[in-house]
Tab-separated table of C-alpha atoms in Angstrom:
chain	number	residue	atom	x	y	z
A	1	MET	CA	223.916	39.576	162.160
A	2	SER	CA	223.041	42.708	164.146
A	3	LYS	CA	223.408	46.176	162.637
A	4	LYS	CA	226.373	46.767	164.884
A	5	ASP	CA	228.190	43.837	163.534
A	6	LYS	CA	227.474	45.001	159.935
A	7	ASP	CA	228.801	48.364	160.767
A	8	VAL	CA	232.067	46.916	162.098
A	9	ILE	CA	232.547	44.882	158.781
A	10	LEU	CA	231.849	47.953	156.637
A	11	ASN	CA	234.315	49.915	158.652
A	12	GLU	CA	236.968	47.274	158.378
A	13	ASP	CA	236.385	47.152	154.492
A	14	LEU	CA	236.577	50.917	154.307
A	15	LEU	CA	239.846	50.949	156.194
A	16	SER	CA	241.192	48.332	153.918
A	17	PHE	CA	240.306	50.277	150.933
A	18	TYR	CA	241.993	53.461	152.283
A	19	LYS	CA	245.086	51.502	152.960
A	20	GLU	CA	245.238	49.990	149.422
A	21	SER	CA	244.707	53.502	148.032
A	22	GLY	CA	247.672	54.912	149.809
A	23	VAL	CA	245.873	56.852	152.544
A	24	ASP	CA	248.196	56.893	155.617
A	25	THR	CA	246.841	59.949	157.558
A	26	ALA	CA	243.439	60.452	159.128
A	27	LEU	CA	241.560	63.690	158.710
A	28	THR	CA	241.684	66.290	161.486
A	29	ASP	CA	239.618	69.246	162.456
A	30	VAL	CA	242.522	71.487	161.799
A	31	PRO	CA	244.060	71.555	158.245
A	32	ILE	CA	247.748	70.425	158.116
A	33	ASP	CA	250.306	71.638	155.454
A	34	HIS	CA	252.307	68.313	155.111
A	35	PHE	CA	254.394	69.786	152.378
A	36	ASN	CA	255.580	72.535	154.815
A	37	GLN	CA	256.753	69.806	157.168
A	38	ALA	CA	258.780	67.978	154.573
A	39	ILE	CA	262.521	68.514	154.260
A	40	PRO	CA	263.628	70.779	151.462
A	41	LEU	CA	265.311	68.885	148.704
A	42	GLU	CA	267.381	71.785	147.431
A	43	PRO	CA	268.309	75.236	148.631
A	44	GLN	CA	267.420	76.783	145.272
A	45	LEU	CA	263.799	75.774	145.026
A	46	ASN	CA	262.551	79.252	144.280
A	47	GLN	CA	264.762	79.993	141.333
A	48	ALA	CA	263.297	80.669	137.913
A	49	CYS	CA	262.472	77.708	135.647
A	50	ASP	CA	264.317	79.011	132.684
A	51	ILE	CA	267.740	77.126	132.606
A	52	SER	CA	270.336	77.619	129.904
A	53	TYR	CA	272.400	74.898	128.444
A	54	HIS	CA	275.486	76.145	130.312
A	55	GLN	CA	273.978	76.381	133.762
A	56	LYS	CA	275.556	73.889	136.172
A	57	ILE	CA	273.540	71.663	138.452
A	58	SER	CA	274.800	71.309	142.007
A	59	PRO	CA	276.262	67.920	142.934
A	60	THR	CA	274.824	65.581	145.568
A	61	ILE	CA	276.728	66.574	148.579
A	62	LYS	CA	275.822	70.224	148.292
A	63	SER	CA	272.158	69.344	147.927
A	64	HIS	CA	272.133	67.683	151.355
A	65	THR	CA	273.292	70.706	153.298
A	66	PRO	CA	269.756	71.807	154.513
A	67	LEU	CA	269.182	68.447	156.052
A	68	LEU	CA	271.916	69.128	158.724
A	69	ASN	CA	269.530	71.238	160.610
A	70	ASN	CA	267.749	68.241	162.145
A	71	PRO	CA	269.944	65.495	163.390
A	72	ASP	CA	267.058	62.964	163.704
A	73	LYS	CA	266.236	63.316	160.128
A	74	THR	CA	269.842	63.703	158.898
A	75	GLN	CA	271.088	60.484	160.041
A	76	PRO	CA	269.285	58.170	157.594
A	77	VAL	CA	270.447	60.384	154.722
A	78	LEU	CA	273.971	60.469	155.920
A	79	SER	CA	273.837	56.696	156.110
A	80	ALA	CA	272.436	56.468	152.664
A	81	VAL	CA	275.374	58.605	151.488
A	82	GLU	CA	277.850	56.457	153.017
A	83	ILE	CA	276.366	53.166	151.973
A	84	ALA	CA	276.168	54.312	148.398
A	85	LYS	CA	279.636	55.689	148.385
A	86	ASN	CA	281.152	52.457	149.434
A	87	ALA	CA	279.659	50.616	146.448
A	88	GLN	CA	282.362	50.143	143.753
A	89	THR	CA	280.224	48.439	141.136
A	90	LEU	CA	276.612	48.540	140.157
A	91	ASP	CA	276.108	45.017	141.473
A	92	GLU	CA	277.493	46.192	144.803
A	93	LEU	CA	275.083	49.134	144.671
A	94	LYS	CA	272.177	47.105	143.895
A	95	SER	CA	273.011	44.851	146.955
A	96	ALA	CA	273.488	47.933	149.132
A	97	LEU	CA	270.017	49.335	148.057
A	98	LEU	CA	268.401	45.914	148.692
A	99	SER	CA	269.870	46.036	152.271
A	100	PHE	CA	269.061	49.644	152.972
A	101	ASN	CA	266.036	50.103	155.218
A	102	GLY	CA	266.086	53.816	155.799
A	103	CYS	CA	263.381	54.624	153.415
A	104	LEU	CA	259.821	53.550	154.504
A	105	LEU	CA	258.642	53.143	150.966
A	106	LYS	CA	260.687	49.924	150.849
A	107	LEU	CA	258.278	48.563	153.511
A	108	THR	CA	255.221	49.063	151.327
A	109	ALA	CA	256.727	48.052	147.935
A	110	GLN	CA	256.755	44.482	146.594
A	111	ASN	CA	260.022	44.883	144.700
A	112	THR	CA	263.048	47.182	144.285
A	113	CYS	CA	263.189	48.557	140.775
A	114	PHE	CA	266.975	49.053	140.240
A	115	SER	CA	267.612	49.074	136.510
A	116	ASP	CA	267.008	47.695	133.111
A	117	GLY	CA	268.837	47.740	129.821
A	118	THR	CA	272.604	47.654	129.465
A	119	ALA	CA	275.060	49.354	131.844
A	120	GLY	CA	277.611	51.379	130.132
A	121	SER	CA	275.460	52.435	127.343
A	122	PRO	CA	276.008	56.029	126.151
A	123	LEU	CA	272.387	56.908	126.955
A	124	MET	CA	270.804	56.648	130.380
A	125	LEU	CA	267.191	57.387	130.980
A	126	ILE	CA	265.947	58.192	134.590
A	127	GLY	CA	262.271	58.079	135.371
A	128	GLU	CA	260.292	58.926	138.554
A	129	ALA	CA	258.979	56.167	140.794
A	130	PRO	CA	257.745	52.705	139.846
A	131	GLY	CA	254.041	52.234	139.312
A	132	ARG	CA	251.896	49.130	139.945
A	133	GLU	CA	253.338	47.008	137.054
A	134	GLU	CA	256.969	48.009	137.736
A	135	ASP	CA	256.414	47.253	141.386
A	136	ILE	CA	255.140	43.728	140.634
A	137	GLN	CA	257.942	42.866	138.152
A	138	GLY	CA	260.738	44.921	139.810
A	139	ILE	CA	261.788	46.303	136.456
A	140	PRO	CA	261.485	50.089	135.513
A	141	PHE	CA	259.107	51.120	132.737
A	142	VAL	CA	256.887	48.157	132.054
A	143	GLY	CA	253.164	48.067	131.347
A	144	LYS	CA	251.623	50.665	129.060
A	145	ALA	CA	254.146	53.297	129.871
A	146	GLY	CA	256.981	50.866	129.235
A	147	ILE	CA	255.532	49.876	125.922
A	148	LEU	CA	255.261	53.530	124.837
A	149	LEU	CA	258.917	54.161	125.971
A	150	ASN	CA	259.919	51.237	123.788
A	151	LYS	CA	258.151	52.774	120.732
A	152	ILE	CA	259.785	56.264	121.434
A	153	LEU	CA	263.282	54.499	121.599
A	154	ALA	CA	262.426	52.737	118.430
A	155	SER	CA	261.628	55.981	116.662
A	156	ILE	CA	265.228	57.040	117.057
A	157	GLY	CA	266.635	53.606	116.250
A	158	LEU	CA	267.291	52.319	119.849
A	159	THR	CA	266.020	49.479	121.862
A	160	ARG	CA	266.015	48.888	125.654
A	161	GLN	CA	269.128	46.916	125.172
A	162	ASN	CA	270.863	50.009	123.761
A	163	VAL	CA	270.248	52.143	126.670
A	164	TYR	CA	270.443	52.038	130.565
A	165	ILE	CA	267.232	52.704	132.532
A	166	ALA	CA	266.692	53.582	136.220
A	167	ASN	CA	264.410	55.573	138.490
A	168	THR	CA	265.110	58.393	140.941
A	169	ILE	CA	262.910	56.372	143.451
A	170	PRO	CA	263.401	52.532	143.391
A	171	TRP	CA	260.237	51.708	145.462
A	172	ARG	CA	256.580	52.426	144.548
A	173	PRO	CA	255.006	54.941	146.784
A	174	PRO	CA	251.512	53.842	148.193
A	175	GLY	CA	248.863	54.751	145.771
A	176	ASN	CA	251.262	55.935	143.174
A	177	ARG	CA	251.446	59.332	145.128
A	178	THR	CA	254.267	61.674	144.305
A	179	PRO	CA	257.286	61.074	146.464
A	180	THR	CA	258.020	63.557	149.196
A	181	PRO	CA	261.172	65.643	149.273
A	182	ARG	CA	262.521	63.586	152.122
A	183	GLU	CA	261.942	60.405	150.206
A	184	ILE	CA	263.761	61.877	147.258
A	185	ALA	CA	266.647	62.976	149.537
A	186	LEU	CA	267.051	59.360	151.012
A	187	CYS	CA	267.155	57.789	147.551
A	188	ARG	CA	269.292	60.593	145.943
A	189	PRO	CA	272.637	59.089	147.082
A	190	PHE	CA	271.862	55.800	145.353
A	191	ILE	CA	270.894	57.213	141.923
A	192	GLU	CA	273.768	59.695	142.065
A	193	ARG	CA	276.173	56.730	142.620
A	194	GLN	CA	274.345	54.739	139.992
A	195	ILE	CA	275.000	57.405	137.344
A	196	LEU	CA	278.555	57.696	138.479
A	197	LEU	CA	279.222	53.994	138.098
A	198	ALA	CA	277.236	53.661	134.822
A	199	LYS	CA	279.122	56.584	133.271
A	200	PRO	CA	276.482	57.502	130.534
A	201	ARG	CA	277.442	60.146	127.946
A	202	ILE	CA	273.930	61.627	127.842
A	203	LEU	CA	270.974	61.577	130.350
A	204	ILE	CA	267.272	61.864	129.737
A	205	ALA	CA	265.248	62.988	132.714
A	206	LEU	CA	261.703	61.658	132.261
A	207	GLY	CA	259.028	63.434	134.264
A	208	SER	CA	258.715	66.085	137.011
A	209	THR	CA	260.320	64.031	139.779
A	210	ALA	CA	263.421	63.281	137.672
A	211	VAL	CA	263.700	66.881	136.666
A	212	GLN	CA	263.387	67.985	140.293
A	213	PHE	CA	266.155	65.567	141.108
A	214	PHE	CA	268.517	67.331	138.597
A	215	THR	CA	267.432	70.960	139.286
A	216	GLY	CA	265.648	71.231	142.628
A	217	ILE	CA	262.743	72.977	140.732
A	218	GLN	CA	259.233	71.808	141.820
A	219	SER	CA	257.239	74.017	139.501
A	220	GLY	CA	256.609	71.518	136.759
A	221	ILE	CA	258.304	70.263	133.592
A	222	ILE	CA	256.502	72.055	130.788
A	223	ARG	CA	258.712	75.254	130.789
A	224	ILE	CA	261.936	73.412	131.320
A	225	ARG	CA	261.557	70.379	128.966
A	226	GLY	CA	263.547	70.444	125.670
A	227	LYS	CA	266.376	72.727	127.311
A	228	TRP	CA	269.751	70.990	127.634
A	229	LEU	CA	271.142	71.018	131.220
A	230	THR	CA	274.544	69.940	132.452
A	231	TYR	CA	274.726	67.514	135.467
A	232	GLU	CA	277.881	67.272	137.417
A	233	ASN	CA	278.946	64.448	139.605
A	234	GLU	CA	282.582	64.200	140.778
A	235	ASP	CA	284.567	64.346	137.590
A	236	LEU	CA	281.537	63.715	135.298
A	237	LYS	CA	279.774	66.387	133.332
A	238	ILE	CA	276.813	65.029	131.550
A	239	PRO	CA	274.325	66.776	129.238
A	240	VAL	CA	270.709	66.193	130.423
A	241	MET	CA	267.459	66.458	128.275
A	242	PRO	CA	264.351	66.942	130.410
A	243	THR	CA	261.184	65.608	128.736
A	244	PHE	CA	257.848	64.279	129.629
A	245	HIS	CA	257.166	60.879	131.136
A	246	PRO	CA	255.503	58.201	129.056
A	247	ALA	CA	252.720	57.879	131.594
A	248	TYR	CA	252.067	61.602	131.203
A	249	LEU	CA	251.946	61.164	127.308
A	250	LEU	CA	249.335	58.361	127.686
A	251	ARG	CA	247.085	60.978	129.614
A	252	THR	CA	248.124	63.810	127.323
A	253	PRO	CA	248.766	62.536	123.716
A	254	SER	CA	249.019	66.074	122.423
A	255	GLN	CA	252.454	66.398	124.060
A	256	LYS	CA	253.899	63.533	122.077
A	257	LYS	CA	255.032	65.889	119.356
A	258	LEU	CA	257.271	67.777	121.785
A	259	THR	CA	258.626	64.547	123.243
A	260	TRP	CA	259.563	63.566	119.625
A	261	ILE	CA	261.425	66.748	119.160
A	262	ASP	CA	263.231	66.165	122.417
A	263	PHE	CA	264.280	62.734	121.436
A	264	LEU	CA	265.436	63.808	118.095
A	265	GLU	CA	267.662	66.326	119.871
A	266	VAL	CA	269.077	63.421	121.868
A	267	LYS	CA	269.663	61.312	118.725
A	268	ASN	CA	271.455	64.117	117.046
A	269	ARG	CA	273.700	64.488	120.116
A	270	LEU	CA	274.366	60.729	120.281
A	271	ASN	CA	275.412	60.697	116.552
A	272	ASN	CA	277.872	63.570	117.406
A	273	LEU	CA	279.618	61.776	120.321
């Protein structure tokens, strides 16, 4: 085999490695700020992180307003809104999501992670996006993060069968990267509808992406966790507890104490329903 042939094989292997790692853009001589090109998720992204219990979170339709400035990028979002709105049951919503091809994440994911647990439960937990194990099984919160979540629930006397679990993003982003604002905007109508149809009494937002979904704030979760928010969707007003994602706790065990405090707050609220 010639040196040229070996170089070709090495290049092909390298490209395959990049693809599996989630790399989808080649380097250029000029730096590009891809975040600047993304569509804003909320009009209030620059607001302060301190949110009181009584502060209201804008409903879905208002959060879509900035997208109307670009018709080419607006249409898939409007289509998602219409498709989600037409679903009258959770089964219909799941079927609609499985048929929706407006988000490119679906093309690279193995499965759609719609939900786990029991619909109609008083407590609904909403995570970020599926990881590798979730993508393989098509179930939210499995693997090490799922095992830890099970232990956290058990610590307040609950199991997965006592709660309803979903994600803000139902498809795994390549390489487990953070979902873009546009991807969140495309998936937002479905999780909004899922909450509306499930009708939980209390919500837990697990991780920064879930908190961003409820608040529009991109500055992280540390300052906002543990502070009750209120989520409004049509005639629903639901208290929301933001807290750390189990995957983050696996990397940062020192934050487990704060998460324990947050879940005790939730337990106390459940007991007073």
